[in-house]
mmCIF file of C-alpha atoms in Angstrom:
data_model
loop_
_atom_site.group_PDB
_atom_site.id
_atom_site.type_symbol
_atom_site.label_atom_id
_atom_site.label_comp_id
_atom_site.label_asym_id
_atom_site.label_seq_id
_atom_site.Cartn_x
_atom_site.Cartn_y
_atom_site.Cartn_z
ATOM 1 C CA MET A 10 -0.436 -0.051 -0.053
ATOM 2 C CA THR A 11 1.192 3.249 -0.902
ATOM 3 C CA ALA A 12 0.505 7.011 0.380
ATOM 4 C CA THR A 13 -2.385 7.206 -1.152
ATOM 5 C CA ASP A 14 -4.038 3.753 -0.175
ATOM 6 C CA THR A 15 -3.163 2.596 -2.623
ATOM 7 C CA TRP A 16 -2.797 -0.943 -3.583
ATOM 8 C CA ALA A 17 -1.263 -2.450 -7.127
ATOM 9 C CA PHE A 18 0.291 -5.242 -9.111
ATOM 10 C CA GLU A 19 1.688 -6.179 -12.035
ATOM 11 C CA THR A 20 -0.360 -8.022 -15.447
ATOM 12 C CA THR A 21 1.217 -8.676 -18.428
ATOM 13 C CA ARG A 22 -0.258 -5.395 -19.585
ATOM 14 C CA GLY A 23 0.656 -2.779 -17.275
ATOM 15 C CA SER A 24 -0.574 -2.265 -13.757
ATOM 16 C CA VAL A 25 -3.918 -2.170 -12.092
ATOM 17 C CA LEU A 26 -4.378 0.115 -9.282
ATOM 18 C CA VAL A 27 -7.259 -0.543 -5.939
ATOM 19 C CA GLY A 28 -8.039 2.472 -4.632
ATOM 20 C CA PRO A 29 -10.066 3.937 -1.729
ATOM 21 C CA SER A 30 -12.704 4.172 -4.891
ATOM 22 C CA GLU A 31 -11.805 2.542 -8.455
ATOM 23 C CA LEU A 32 -9.594 0.087 -9.883
ATOM 24 C CA ARG A 33 -7.440 1.661 -12.607
ATOM 25 C CA PHE A 34 -6.256 0.141 -15.540
ATOM 26 C CA ARG A 35 -2.331 1.740 -16.333
ATOM 27 C CA HIS A 36 -1.285 -0.448 -19.698
ATOM 28 C CA GLY A 37 3.114 -0.608 -20.046
ATOM 29 C CA VAL A 38 4.215 -0.626 -24.285
ATOM 30 C CA THR A 39 3.825 -4.501 -24.890
ATOM 31 C CA GLY A 40 0.025 -3.384 -23.116
ATOM 32 C CA ALA A 41 -0.616 -0.268 -25.873
ATOM 33 C CA LEU A 42 0.907 -2.159 -28.444
ATOM 34 C CA ALA A 43 -0.815 -5.882 -28.332
ATOM 35 C CA GLY A 44 -4.396 -3.847 -27.190
ATOM 36 C CA SER A 45 -3.838 -1.515 -30.769
ATOM 37 C CA PHE A 46 -2.879 -4.024 -33.166
ATOM 38 C CA ALA A 47 -5.550 -6.092 -31.676
ATOM 39 C CA ALA A 48 -8.102 -3.024 -32.414
ATOM 40 C CA LEU A 49 -6.382 -2.308 -35.621
ATOM 41 C CA ALA A 50 -7.893 -6.368 -36.211
ATOM 42 C CA ALA A 51 -10.337 -5.684 -35.601
ATOM 43 C CA GLY A 52 -11.027 -3.330 -37.992
ATOM 44 C CA ARG A 53 -11.564 -0.124 -35.093
ATOM 45 C CA LEU A 54 -9.371 3.333 -34.392
ATOM 46 C CA PRO A 55 -6.109 1.580 -32.077
ATOM 47 C CA PRO A 56 -6.308 3.739 -28.387
ATOM 48 C CA VAL A 57 -3.051 5.310 -29.047
ATOM 49 C CA VAL A 58 -3.835 7.012 -31.826
ATOM 50 C CA ARG A 59 -7.644 9.073 -29.666
ATOM 51 C CA HIS A 60 -5.638 9.375 -27.950
ATOM 52 C CA GLY A 61 -2.338 11.149 -29.698
ATOM 53 C CA GLY A 62 -4.111 14.415 -28.830
ATOM 54 C CA TRP A 63 -1.260 17.151 -29.205
ATOM 55 C CA PRO A 64 1.733 14.809 -29.292
ATOM 56 C CA GLY A 65 0.264 12.968 -31.778
ATOM 57 C CA LEU A 66 -0.123 16.309 -34.205
ATOM 58 C CA ALA A 67 3.537 16.700 -33.769
ATOM 59 C CA LEU A 68 4.390 13.128 -34.803
ATOM 60 C CA VAL A 69 2.581 14.029 -38.338
ATOM 61 C CA THR A 70 4.227 16.926 -38.330
ATOM 62 C CA ALA A 71 7.650 15.473 -37.949
ATOM 63 C CA LEU A 72 7.082 12.058 -40.338
ATOM 64 C CA ALA A 73 5.433 15.347 -42.558
ATOM 65 C CA THR A 74 8.416 17.250 -42.802
ATOM 66 C CA VAL A 75 10.926 14.449 -42.991
ATOM 67 C CA ALA A 76 8.707 13.016 -45.909
ATOM 68 C CA MET A 77 9.106 16.401 -47.442
ATOM 69 C CA GLU A 78 13.262 16.845 -47.063
ATOM 70 C CA TRP A 79 13.893 13.229 -48.417
ATOM 71 C CA ALA A 80 11.725 13.924 -51.282
ATOM 72 C CA TRP A 81 13.770 16.851 -52.268
ATOM 73 C CA SER A 82 16.790 16.123 -51.689
ATOM 74 C CA ASP A 83 19.256 13.866 -53.261
ATOM 75 C CA GLY A 84 21.017 12.506 -50.274
ATOM 76 C CA VAL A 85 20.813 11.834 -46.730
ATOM 77 C CA THR A 86 21.361 15.798 -45.647
ATOM 78 C CA VAL A 87 21.730 17.689 -42.435
ATOM 79 C CA GLN A 88 18.093 18.379 -41.632
ATOM 80 C CA LEU A 89 17.442 14.770 -43.082
ATOM 81 C CA VAL A 90 19.585 13.482 -40.005
ATOM 82 C CA LEU A 91 17.779 15.358 -37.688
ATOM 83 C CA GLY A 92 14.333 15.343 -39.266
ATOM 84 C CA LEU A 93 14.514 11.898 -38.372
ATOM 85 C CA LEU A 94 15.842 12.232 -35.219
ATOM 86 C CA GLY A 95 13.175 14.891 -34.564
ATOM 87 C CA VAL A 96 9.902 11.966 -35.408
ATOM 88 C CA VAL A 97 12.234 9.538 -33.276
ATOM 89 C CA ALA A 98 11.962 11.643 -30.130
ATOM 90 C CA VAL A 99 7.822 12.813 -30.968
ATOM 91 C CA PHE A 100 7.204 9.688 -30.900
ATOM 92 C CA SER A 101 8.611 8.043 -28.339
ATOM 93 C CA GLY A 102 6.778 11.501 -26.299
ATOM 94 C CA SER A 103 3.749 10.123 -27.702
ATOM 95 C CA LEU A 104 3.722 6.863 -27.708
ATOM 96 C CA VAL A 105 4.168 7.440 -23.742
ATOM 97 C CA SER A 106 1.717 9.937 -23.490
ATOM 98 C CA ALA A 107 -0.947 8.035 -24.577
ATOM 99 C CA ILE A 108 -0.280 5.412 -22.824
ATOM 100 C CA ARG A 109 -0.570 7.900 -19.947
ATOM 101 C CA LEU A 110 -4.019 8.906 -21.144
ATOM 102 C CA GLY A 111 -5.327 5.832 -21.843
ATOM 103 C CA ALA A 112 -5.204 4.604 -19.067
ATOM 104 C CA ASP A 113 -8.456 3.506 -17.793
ATOM 105 C CA ALA A 114 -10.786 2.750 -14.276
ATOM 106 C CA ILE A 115 -13.365 0.706 -12.626
ATOM 107 C CA PRO A 116 -15.283 2.300 -10.194
ATOM 108 C CA LEU A 117 -15.621 -0.065 -6.846
ATOM 109 C CA ARG A 118 -19.200 0.507 -6.386
ATOM 110 C CA THR A 119 -19.818 -1.334 -9.862
ATOM 111 C CA VAL A 120 -18.045 -4.646 -9.477
ATOM 112 C CA GLU A 121 -20.214 -7.149 -8.700
ATOM 113 C CA HIS A 122 -17.294 -9.946 -8.101
ATOM 114 C CA ALA A 123 -14.231 -11.180 -9.364
ATOM 115 C CA THR A 124 -13.493 -14.418 -10.089
ATOM 116 C CA PHE A 125 -9.619 -16.436 -9.978
ATOM 117 C CA GLU A 126 -9.676 -19.285 -12.273
ATOM 118 C CA ASP A 127 -6.582 -20.391 -14.741
ATOM 119 C CA GLY A 128 -4.734 -17.541 -13.581
ATOM 120 C CA THR A 129 -6.521 -15.150 -14.594
ATOM 121 C CA ILE A 130 -8.826 -12.401 -12.529
ATOM 122 C CA THR A 131 -12.254 -11.943 -14.454
ATOM 123 C CA VAL A 132 -13.744 -8.955 -12.256
ATOM 124 C CA ALA A 133 -17.867 -8.632 -13.772
ATOM 125 C CA HIS A 134 -19.106 -4.771 -13.140
ATOM 126 C CA ARG A 135 -21.525 -2.904 -14.014
ATOM 127 C CA THR A 136 -22.084 -0.907 -16.601
ATOM 128 C CA ASP A 137 -26.041 0.700 -17.014
ATOM 129 C CA ASP A 138 -28.018 -2.223 -17.058
ATOM 130 C CA ASP A 139 -25.249 -4.684 -17.955
ATOM 131 C CA LEU A 140 -23.025 -7.009 -16.256
ATOM 132 C CA THR A 141 -19.220 -6.209 -18.469
ATOM 133 C CA GLU A 142 -16.869 -8.278 -17.754
ATOM 134 C CA ARG A 143 -12.633 -7.786 -17.525
ATOM 135 C CA THR A 144 -9.862 -10.469 -17.713
ATOM 136 C CA ILE A 145 -6.955 -9.280 -15.570
ATOM 137 C CA ARG A 146 -4.063 -12.382 -16.159
ATOM 138 C CA PRO A 147 -0.882 -11.572 -13.391
ATOM 139 C CA ARG A 148 2.463 -11.669 -14.245
ATOM 140 C CA ASN A 149 3.084 -14.289 -11.201
ATOM 141 C CA ASP A 150 1.392 -15.833 -8.166
ATOM 142 C CA ALA A 151 2.975 -13.482 -5.909
ATOM 143 C CA GLU A 152 0.509 -10.273 -7.885
ATOM 144 C CA ARG A 153 -2.477 -13.195 -8.330
ATOM 145 C CA ALA A 154 -2.254 -13.008 -4.564
ATOM 146 C CA ASP A 155 -1.232 -9.839 -4.225
ATOM 147 C CA ALA A 156 -4.195 -9.234 -6.106
ATOM 148 C CA ALA A 157 -6.879 -11.345 -4.098
ATOM 149 C CA LEU A 158 -5.679 -9.454 -1.169
ATOM 150 C CA ALA A 159 -6.050 -5.720 -2.214
ATOM 151 C CA LEU A 160 -9.345 -6.637 -3.495
ATOM 152 C CA ARG A 161 -10.608 -8.336 -1.001
ATOM 153 C CA LEU A 162 -9.280 -5.330 1.574
ATOM 154 C CA ARG A 163 -11.929 -3.722 -1.267
ATOM 155 C CA GLY A 164 -15.109 -5.244 -0.122
ATOM 156 C CA VAL A 165 -14.844 -7.015 -3.275
ATOM 157 C CA THR A 166 -16.720 -10.387 -3.642
ATOM 158 C CA LEU A 167 -13.260 -13.228 -4.545
ATOM 159 C CA ARG A 168 -14.442 -16.071 -6.014
ATOM 160 C CA GLY A 169 -13.061 -19.378 -7.145
ATOM 161 C CA ILE A 170 -10.308 -18.006 -4.669
ATOM 162 C CA ALA A 171 -10.633 -21.174 -2.192
ATOM 163 C CA ASP A 172 -8.644 -23.393 -4.748
ATOM 164 C CA ASP A 173 -5.875 -21.017 -5.740
ATOM 165 C CA GLU A 174 -2.039 -21.895 -4.134
ATOM 166 C CA ALA A 175 -1.349 -18.511 -4.696
ATOM 167 C CA VAL A 176 -4.009 -17.044 -2.459
ATOM 168 C CA SER A 177 -2.948 -17.102 1.277
ATOM 169 C CA ARG A 178 -5.082 -18.500 3.864
ATOM 170 C CA THR A 179 -5.952 -15.335 5.013
ATOM 171 C CA VAL A 180 -7.090 -13.804 2.533
ATOM 172 C CA VAL A 181 -9.678 -16.554 1.868
ATOM 173 C CA ASP A 182 -10.673 -17.075 5.360
ATOM 174 C CA ALA A 183 -11.071 -13.168 5.717
ATOM 175 C CA PRO A 184 -14.639 -11.295 5.870
ATOM 176 C CA LYS A 185 -15.885 -9.189 3.635
ATOM 177 C CA THR A 186 -14.023 -5.105 4.722
ATOM 178 C CA GLU A 187 -13.446 -1.877 3.887
ATOM 179 C CA LEU A 188 -10.366 0.034 4.067
ATOM 180 C CA VAL A 189 -11.050 2.857 6.815
ATOM 181 C CA VAL A 190 -9.089 5.973 5.982
#
């Protein structure tokens, strides 16, 4: 737990922060890229592009500048090299910015339960009148155990933890509680 009363556990696509009022999903670079490829395969606009904002506009401008310099020059020039370095810098900044802005959250008051099964955690939560599920894949058994403890302490009903060897008996037998700040 941190000074802001937040627990965190690492997943295969980033990390999950379990705060007093929400589950916040932070995506790492690999998670953002995997999500982008999945969105493109489904025919949707990748989240990285949607959350690009000003850094994304700077990237497009830098790419256009390099393309024009390349088309009008006879070979490798100083301007072309500097332009390519600018593209790399802007691309890196755009990616980091899009990943940060692309974090999403689930309010804890909407979470119905979390099911632990086959090394994954499925969080069922209400969106409007529908029950939506989100699958989380912790990196290892220790992270799965941390997730169970954090979710239990935030009052989430846990299913399937009685047979999970990674989750300690303390978490399994603990009553459903809520953190008092």
